[in-house]
CSV table of C-alpha atoms in Angstrom, one decimal:
chain,number,residue,atom,x,y,z
A,194,UNK,CA,13.9,-20.4,-30.9
A,195,UNK,CA,13.7,-22.7,-27.7
A,196,UNK,CA,16.1,-25.2,-29.4
A,197,UNK,CA,18.7,-22.4,-30.1
A,198,UNK,CA,18.4,-21.4,-26.3
A,199,UNK,CA,18.6,-24.9,-25.1
A,200,UNK,CA,21.9,-25.6,-27.3
A,201,UNK,CA,23.4,-22.2,-26.2
A,202,UNK,CA,22.8,-22.7,-22.5
A,203,UNK,CA,24.3,-26.1,-22.8
A,204,UNK,CA,27.4,-24.6,-24.2
A,205,UNK,CA,27.6,-22.2,-21.4
A,206,UNK,CA,27.3,-25.0,-19.0
A,207,UNK,CA,30.2,-26.7,-20.6
A,208,UNK,CA,28.4,-29.4,-22.6
A,209,UNK,CA,29.7,-30.6,-25.8
A,210,UNK,CA,27.5,-29.1,-28.5
A,211,UNK,CA,27.8,-29.3,-32.2
A,212,UNK,CA,27.9,-25.5,-33.4
A,213,UNK,CA,26.5,-26.3,-36.8
A,214,UNK,CA,23.0,-26.5,-35.8
A,215,UNK,CA,23.1,-23.2,-34.1
A,216,UNK,CA,24.7,-21.8,-37.2
A,217,UNK,CA,21.9,-23.3,-39.4
A,218,UNK,CA,19.2,-22.2,-37.0
A,219,UNK,CA,20.7,-18.5,-37.3
A,220,UNK,CA,20.4,-18.8,-41.0
A,221,UNK,CA,16.8,-20.2,-40.9
A,222,UNK,CA,15.8,-17.3,-38.5
A,223,UNK,CA,17.2,-14.5,-40.6
A,224,UNK,CA,15.5,-16.1,-43.8
A,225,UNK,CA,12.1,-15.2,-42.3
A,226,UNK,CA,13.0,-11.6,-41.7
A,227,UNK,CA,11.5,-8.9,-43.9
A,228,UNK,CA,13.5,-5.8,-45.1
A,229,UNK,CA,12.4,-3.8,-42.1
A,230,UNK,CA,13.2,-6.4,-39.5
A,231,UNK,CA,9.9,-7.9,-38.9
A,232,UNK,CA,10.3,-11.7,-38.7
A,233,UNK,CA,7.3,-14.0,-39.7
A,234,UNK,CA,6.2,-17.6,-38.8
A,235,UNK,CA,5.2,-18.9,-42.3
A,236,UNK,CA,6.6,-16.0,-44.6
A,237,UNK,CA,9.5,-13.7,-44.4
A,238,UNK,CA,8.2,-10.5,-42.7
A,239,UNK,CA,4.8,-12.2,-42.2
A,240,UNK,CA,2.5,-12.8,-39.2
A,241,UNK,CA,3.1,-14.5,-35.9
A,242,UNK,CA,1.6,-18.0,-35.1
A,243,UNK,CA,-1.8,-18.1,-33.4
A,244,UNK,CA,-4.2,-21.0,-32.6
A,245,UNK,CA,-7.7,-21.0,-34.1
A,246,UNK,CA,-9.0,-19.9,-30.7
A,247,UNK,CA,-6.4,-17.4,-29.9
A,248,UNK,CA,-6.3,-15.6,-33.2
A,249,UNK,CA,-9.6,-13.5,-32.7
A,250,UNK,CA,-8.6,-12.6,-29.1
A,251,UNK,CA,-5.0,-11.6,-29.8
A,252,UNK,CA,-4.7,-10.3,-33.4
A,253,UNK,CA,-1.6,-11.2,-35.2
A,254,UNK,CA,-0.6,-7.6,-36.1
A,255,UNK,CA,-0.3,-6.7,-32.3
A,256,UNK,CA,2.7,-8.8,-31.6
A,257,UNK,CA,6.3,-8.9,-32.9
A,258,UNK,CA,7.0,-12.1,-30.9
A,259,UNK,CA,9.0,-13.7,-33.7
A,260,UNK,CA,11.0,-10.5,-34.2
A,261,UNK,CA,11.9,-10.5,-30.5
A,262,UNK,CA,13.0,-14.1,-30.6
A,263,UNK,CA,14.9,-13.6,-33.6
A,264,UNK,CA,16.8,-10.5,-32.2
A,265,UNK,CA,17.6,-12.3,-29.0
A,266,UNK,CA,18.6,-15.7,-30.5
A,267,UNK,CA,20.9,-14.3,-33.5
A,268,UNK,CA,22.6,-11.9,-31.1
A,269,UNK,CA,23.7,-14.8,-29.0
A,270,UNK,CA,24.9,-17.0,-32.0
A,271,UNK,CA,26.7,-14.1,-33.5
A,272,UNK,CA,28.6,-13.1,-30.4
A,273,UNK,CA,29.7,-16.8,-29.8
A,274,UNK,CA,30.6,-17.9,-33.4
A,275,UNK,CA,31.1,-14.8,-35.5
A,276,UNK,CA,32.9,-12.5,-33.2
A,277,UNK,CA,30.5,-9.9,-33.8
A,278,UNK,CA,31.3,-6.7,-31.8
A,279,UNK,CA,28.4,-4.5,-33.1
A,280,UNK,CA,24.9,-5.3,-33.8
A,281,UNK,CA,24.1,-5.8,-37.5
A,282,UNK,CA,21.6,-3.9,-39.7
A,283,UNK,CA,18.9,-6.6,-39.0
A,284,UNK,CA,19.4,-6.4,-35.3
A,285,UNK,CA,18.9,-2.4,-35.5
A,286,UNK,CA,15.6,-2.8,-37.6
A,287,UNK,CA,14.4,-5.5,-35.3
A,288,UNK,CA,15.0,-3.3,-32.2
A,289,UNK,CA,13.3,-0.4,-33.8
A,290,UNK,CA,10.5,-2.9,-34.8
A,291,UNK,CA,9.8,-4.0,-31.2
A,292,UNK,CA,10.0,-0.5,-29.9
A,293,UNK,CA,7.1,0.2,-32.4
A,294,UNK,CA,5.2,-2.3,-30.4
A,295,UNK,CA,6.2,-2.0,-26.8
A,296,UNK,CA,4.3,-3.6,-23.9
A,297,UNK,CA,0.9,-2.1,-23.4
A,298,UNK,CA,-2.4,-2.3,-21.4
A,299,UNK,CA,-4.1,-3.3,-24.5
A,300,UNK,CA,-5.6,-6.7,-23.8
A,301,UNK,CA,-5.4,-7.8,-27.2
A,302,UNK,CA,-1.6,-7.3,-27.2
A,303,UNK,CA,-0.8,-8.9,-23.9
A,304,UNK,CA,1.9,-11.4,-25.1
A,305,UNK,CA,4.1,-12.5,-22.4
A,306,UNK,CA,6.1,-14.8,-24.9
A,307,UNK,CA,7.0,-11.8,-26.9
A,308,UNK,CA,7.9,-9.6,-24.1
A,309,UNK,CA,10.2,-12.1,-22.5
A,310,UNK,CA,12.1,-12.8,-25.8
A,311,UNK,CA,12.3,-9.1,-26.7
A,312,UNK,CA,13.5,-8.3,-23.3
A,313,UNK,CA,16.6,-10.5,-23.7
A,314,UNK,CA,17.3,-8.9,-27.0
A,315,UNK,CA,16.9,-5.4,-25.9
A,316,UNK,CA,19.2,-6.0,-22.8
A,317,UNK,CA,22.0,-7.3,-25.0
A,318,UNK,CA,21.5,-4.4,-27.4
A,319,UNK,CA,21.8,-1.9,-24.6
A,320,UNK,CA,21.8,1.9,-24.8
A,321,UNK,CA,18.6,4.1,-25.0
A,322,UNK,CA,16.6,1.8,-26.9
A,323,UNK,CA,16.9,-0.8,-24.0
A,324,UNK,CA,16.1,1.5,-21.4
A,325,UNK,CA,12.8,2.6,-23.4
A,326,UNK,CA,11.8,-1.0,-23.6
A,327,UNK,CA,12.5,-1.6,-19.9
A,328,UNK,CA,10.6,1.4,-18.8
A,329,UNK,CA,7.5,0.3,-20.7
A,330,UNK,CA,7.9,-3.3,-19.8
A,331,UNK,CA,8.3,-2.4,-16.0
A,332,UNK,CA,5.3,-0.3,-15.9
A,333,UNK,CA,3.0,-2.6,-17.6
A,334,UNK,CA,3.9,-5.7,-15.9
A,335,UNK,CA,3.9,-4.3,-12.5
A,336,UNK,CA,0.4,-2.8,-13.1
A,337,UNK,CA,-0.8,-6.1,-14.5
A,338,UNK,CA,0.6,-8.1,-11.4
A,339,UNK,CA,-2.2,-9.5,-9.3
A,340,UNK,CA,-2.8,-8.3,-5.7
A,341,UNK,CA,-5.5,-10.2,-3.9
A,342,UNK,CA,-4.8,-9.4,-0.2
A,343,UNK,CA,-2.0,-12.4,-0.2
A,344,UNK,CA,-4.4,-15.0,-1.2
A,345,UNK,CA,-3.5,-17.7,-3.6
A,346,UNK,CA,-2.9,-15.4,-6.6
A,347,UNK,CA,-0.8,-12.8,-4.7
A,348,UNK,CA,2.1,-11.8,-6.7
A,349,UNK,CA,1.0,-13.9,-9.9
A,350,UNK,CA,0.1,-12.7,-13.3
A,351,UNK,CA,-3.3,-13.4,-14.8
A,352,UNK,CA,-3.9,-16.0,-17.3
A,353,UNK,CA,-5.1,-13.3,-19.9
A,354,UNK,CA,-2.0,-13.5,-22.3
A,355,UNK,CA,-1.3,-15.3,-25.6
A,356,UNK,CA,-0.5,-18.9,-24.7
A,357,UNK,CA,-1.8,-18.7,-21.1
A,358,UNK,CA,-4.7,-20.8,-22.2
A,359,UNK,CA,-2.1,-23.7,-22.8
A,360,UNK,CA,0.3,-22.9,-19.8
A,361,UNK,CA,-2.1,-21.6,-17.4
A,362,UNK,CA,-1.2,-19.0,-14.5
A,363,UNK,CA,2.2,-20.8,-13.8
A,364,UNK,CA,3.3,-19.9,-17.5
A,365,UNK,CA,2.2,-16.2,-17.3
A,366,UNK,CA,3.9,-15.8,-14.0
A,367,UNK,CA,7.0,-17.4,-15.0
A,368,UNK,CA,7.3,-15.6,-18.4
A,369,UNK,CA,6.4,-12.1,-16.6
A,370,UNK,CA,9.2,-12.8,-14.1
A,371,UNK,CA,11.7,-13.8,-16.8
A,372,UNK,CA,10.8,-10.6,-18.8
A,373,UNK,CA,11.4,-8.4,-15.8
A,374,UNK,CA,14.6,-10.3,-14.8
A,375,UNK,CA,16.1,-10.0,-18.3
A,376,UNK,CA,14.8,-6.4,-19.1
A,377,UNK,CA,16.5,-5.1,-15.8
A,378,UNK,CA,19.7,-7.2,-16.0
A,379,UNK,CA,23.1,-5.9,-16.7
A,380,UNK,CA,24.8,-9.3,-16.7
A,381,UNK,CA,24.5,-10.2,-20.4
A,382,UNK,CA,26.9,-8.0,-22.1
A,383,UNK,CA,27.4,-10.1,-25.4
A,384,UNK,CA,27.9,-7.1,-27.5
A,385,UNK,CA,29.3,-3.5,-27.2
A,386,UNK,CA,26.4,-1.1,-26.3
A,387,UNK,CA,24.4,-0.5,-29.5
A,388,UNK,CA,24.5,3.2,-29.2
A,389,UNK,CA,28.4,3.1,-29.6
A,390,UNK,CA,28.1,1.7,-33.0
A,391,UNK,CA,29.1,4.4,-35.4
A,392,UNK,CA,27.8,2.3,-38.3
A,393,UNK,CA,24.3,2.1,-37.1
A,394,UNK,CA,21.7,2.5,-39.9
A,395,UNK,CA,19.4,5.5,-39.9
A,396,UNK,CA,15.9,4.8,-38.5
A,397,UNK,CA,13.2,4.7,-41.2
A,398,UNK,CA,10.4,6.8,-40.1
A,399,UNK,CA,8.2,5.9,-43.0
A,400,UNK,CA,7.8,2.2,-42.0
């Protein structure tokens, strides 16, 4: 995911980047998707990654981080190399998947990596789904933000999310700010708004 972003941003900045690694990365991402849009780390449609210490505190089943990352990164690659005008069936399934696991006050599901990646993908998809995600994210992150009378932690986010043990409060605050920025951005119109796509698949309420 991060390598895809680095190469893509390099292209945006005018660097010469071989497009083939981006295309192969897109194929690799999609190969890990299950039939209903869930993207796994080790197996298609499987669980996300956790450290031995983080697994018990942040259960695998409470995050769709790789689904969010795949939604965002494949949308970017599709828009650049495949002249995609509308989201694919995978993108629709992935969007519905992340909406089934929105930002929440549940401490076991506090995953800023997931929320940041999914916010980017949702913003590109646009439409009512993006608005639903944005409203949930804004409420949760502004509630979680620290306010200690303008002390050293004023305006920061707590080190209580997945991967914050590795990245500290700087990581938590940076990811929260990026999630808010991207979820509330109108400056990434890679595709036509998802809700204007007449070929969008029907939602499967059984999953």
